[in-house]
GROMACS .gro file of C-alpha atoms in nm:
model
   72
    1MET     CA    1   1.056  -4.815   1.408
    2ASP     CA    2   1.309  -5.005   1.205
    3GLN     CA    3   1.565  -4.873   0.960
    4THR     CA    4   1.341  -4.919   0.652
    5GLN     CA    5   1.048  -4.733   0.803
    6LEU     CA    6   1.277  -4.457   0.918
    7SER     CA    7   1.435  -4.414   0.575
    8ASN     CA    8   1.088  -4.417   0.412
    9ARG     CA    9   0.970  -4.148   0.651
   10VAL     CA   10   1.279  -3.939   0.577
   11ALA     CA   11   1.211  -3.974   0.203
   12GLU     CA   12   0.848  -3.863   0.255
   13LEU     CA   13   0.958  -3.563   0.458
   14LYS     CA   14   1.216  -3.473   0.193
   15ALA     CA   15   0.945  -3.481  -0.077
   16GLN     CA   16   0.714  -3.267   0.136
   17LEU     CA   17   0.996  -3.022   0.198
   18ALA     CA   18   1.066  -2.996  -0.176
   19ALA     CA   19   0.697  -2.930  -0.248
   20ALA     CA   20   0.680  -2.666   0.025
   21SER     CA   21   0.995  -2.503  -0.112
   22GLN     CA   22   0.839  -2.481  -0.458
   23GLN     CA   23   0.523  -2.327  -0.313
   24ILE     CA   24   0.730  -2.072  -0.119
   25ASP     CA   25   0.919  -1.979  -0.435
   26ALA     CA   26   0.590  -1.930  -0.622
   27LEU     CA   27   0.450  -1.715  -0.342
   28ALA     CA   28   0.768  -1.508  -0.330
   29ALA     CA   29   0.742  -1.445  -0.704
   30GLN     CA   30   0.378  -1.340  -0.665
   31ALA     CA   31   0.465  -1.110  -0.375
   32ALA     CA   32   0.741  -0.950  -0.581
   33ALA     CA   33   0.498  -0.893  -0.867
   34LEU     CA   34   0.247  -0.735  -0.629
   35GLY     CA   35   0.521  -0.523  -0.477
   36HIS     CA   36   0.590  -0.366  -0.815
   37ALA     CA   37   0.219  -0.302  -0.874
   38ALA     CA   38   0.160  -0.144  -0.532
   39PRO     CA   39   0.281   0.210  -0.618
   40VAL     CA   40   0.053   0.216  -0.922
   41ALA     CA   41  -0.246   0.101  -0.718
   42ASP     CA   42  -0.158   0.346  -0.443
   43ALA     CA   43  -0.154   0.640  -0.683
   44ALA     CA   44  -0.478   0.529  -0.844
   45SER     CA   45  -0.662   0.495  -0.515
   46HIS     CA   46  -0.570   0.837  -0.374
   47GLY     CA   47  -0.616   1.037  -0.689
   48ASN     CA   48  -0.517   1.399  -0.726
   49PHE     CA   49  -0.402   1.569  -0.405
   50PHE     CA   50  -0.589   1.891  -0.491
   51ILE     CA   51  -0.921   1.709  -0.534
   52THR     CA   52  -0.870   1.513  -0.213
   53GLY     CA   53  -0.776   1.825  -0.018
   54LEU     CA   54  -1.068   2.022  -0.161
   55THR     CA   55  -1.309   1.743  -0.070
   56VAL     CA   56  -1.181   1.731   0.287
   57PHE     CA   57  -1.203   2.110   0.314
   58VAL     CA   58  -1.563   2.123   0.188
   59LEU     CA   59  -1.671   1.842   0.419
   60ALA     CA   60  -1.500   2.015   0.712
   61CYS     CA   61  -1.688   2.337   0.630
   62PHE     CA   62  -2.023   2.156   0.628
   63VAL     CA   63  -1.953   1.968   0.950
   64GLY     CA   64  -1.822   2.283   1.119
   65TYR     CA   65  -2.126   2.483   1.010
   66TYR     CA   66  -2.368   2.226   1.149
   67VAL     CA   67  -2.174   2.191   1.475
   68VAL     CA   68  -2.172   2.568   1.530
   69TRP     CA   69  -2.538   2.597   1.422
   70ARG     CA   70  -2.641   2.334   1.681
   71VAL     CA   71  -2.447   2.505   1.961
   72THR     CA   72  -2.581   2.857   1.904
   0.00000   0.00000   0.00000
């Protein structure tokens, strides 16, 4: 590899590095935007604690009833 080929390869790598850096910056901006939206999505997915707790309690009662009914 002579000096010209080496300098051309370095220039290509520098251009690829600049493109990768721009992509990383764009991904970091998207991740930051998603990071701010995560608490809103988290609250929306879990809903009200009372409703969730009541649902779990009712399901536990049904499952417990059928387990005890099958044993006795």
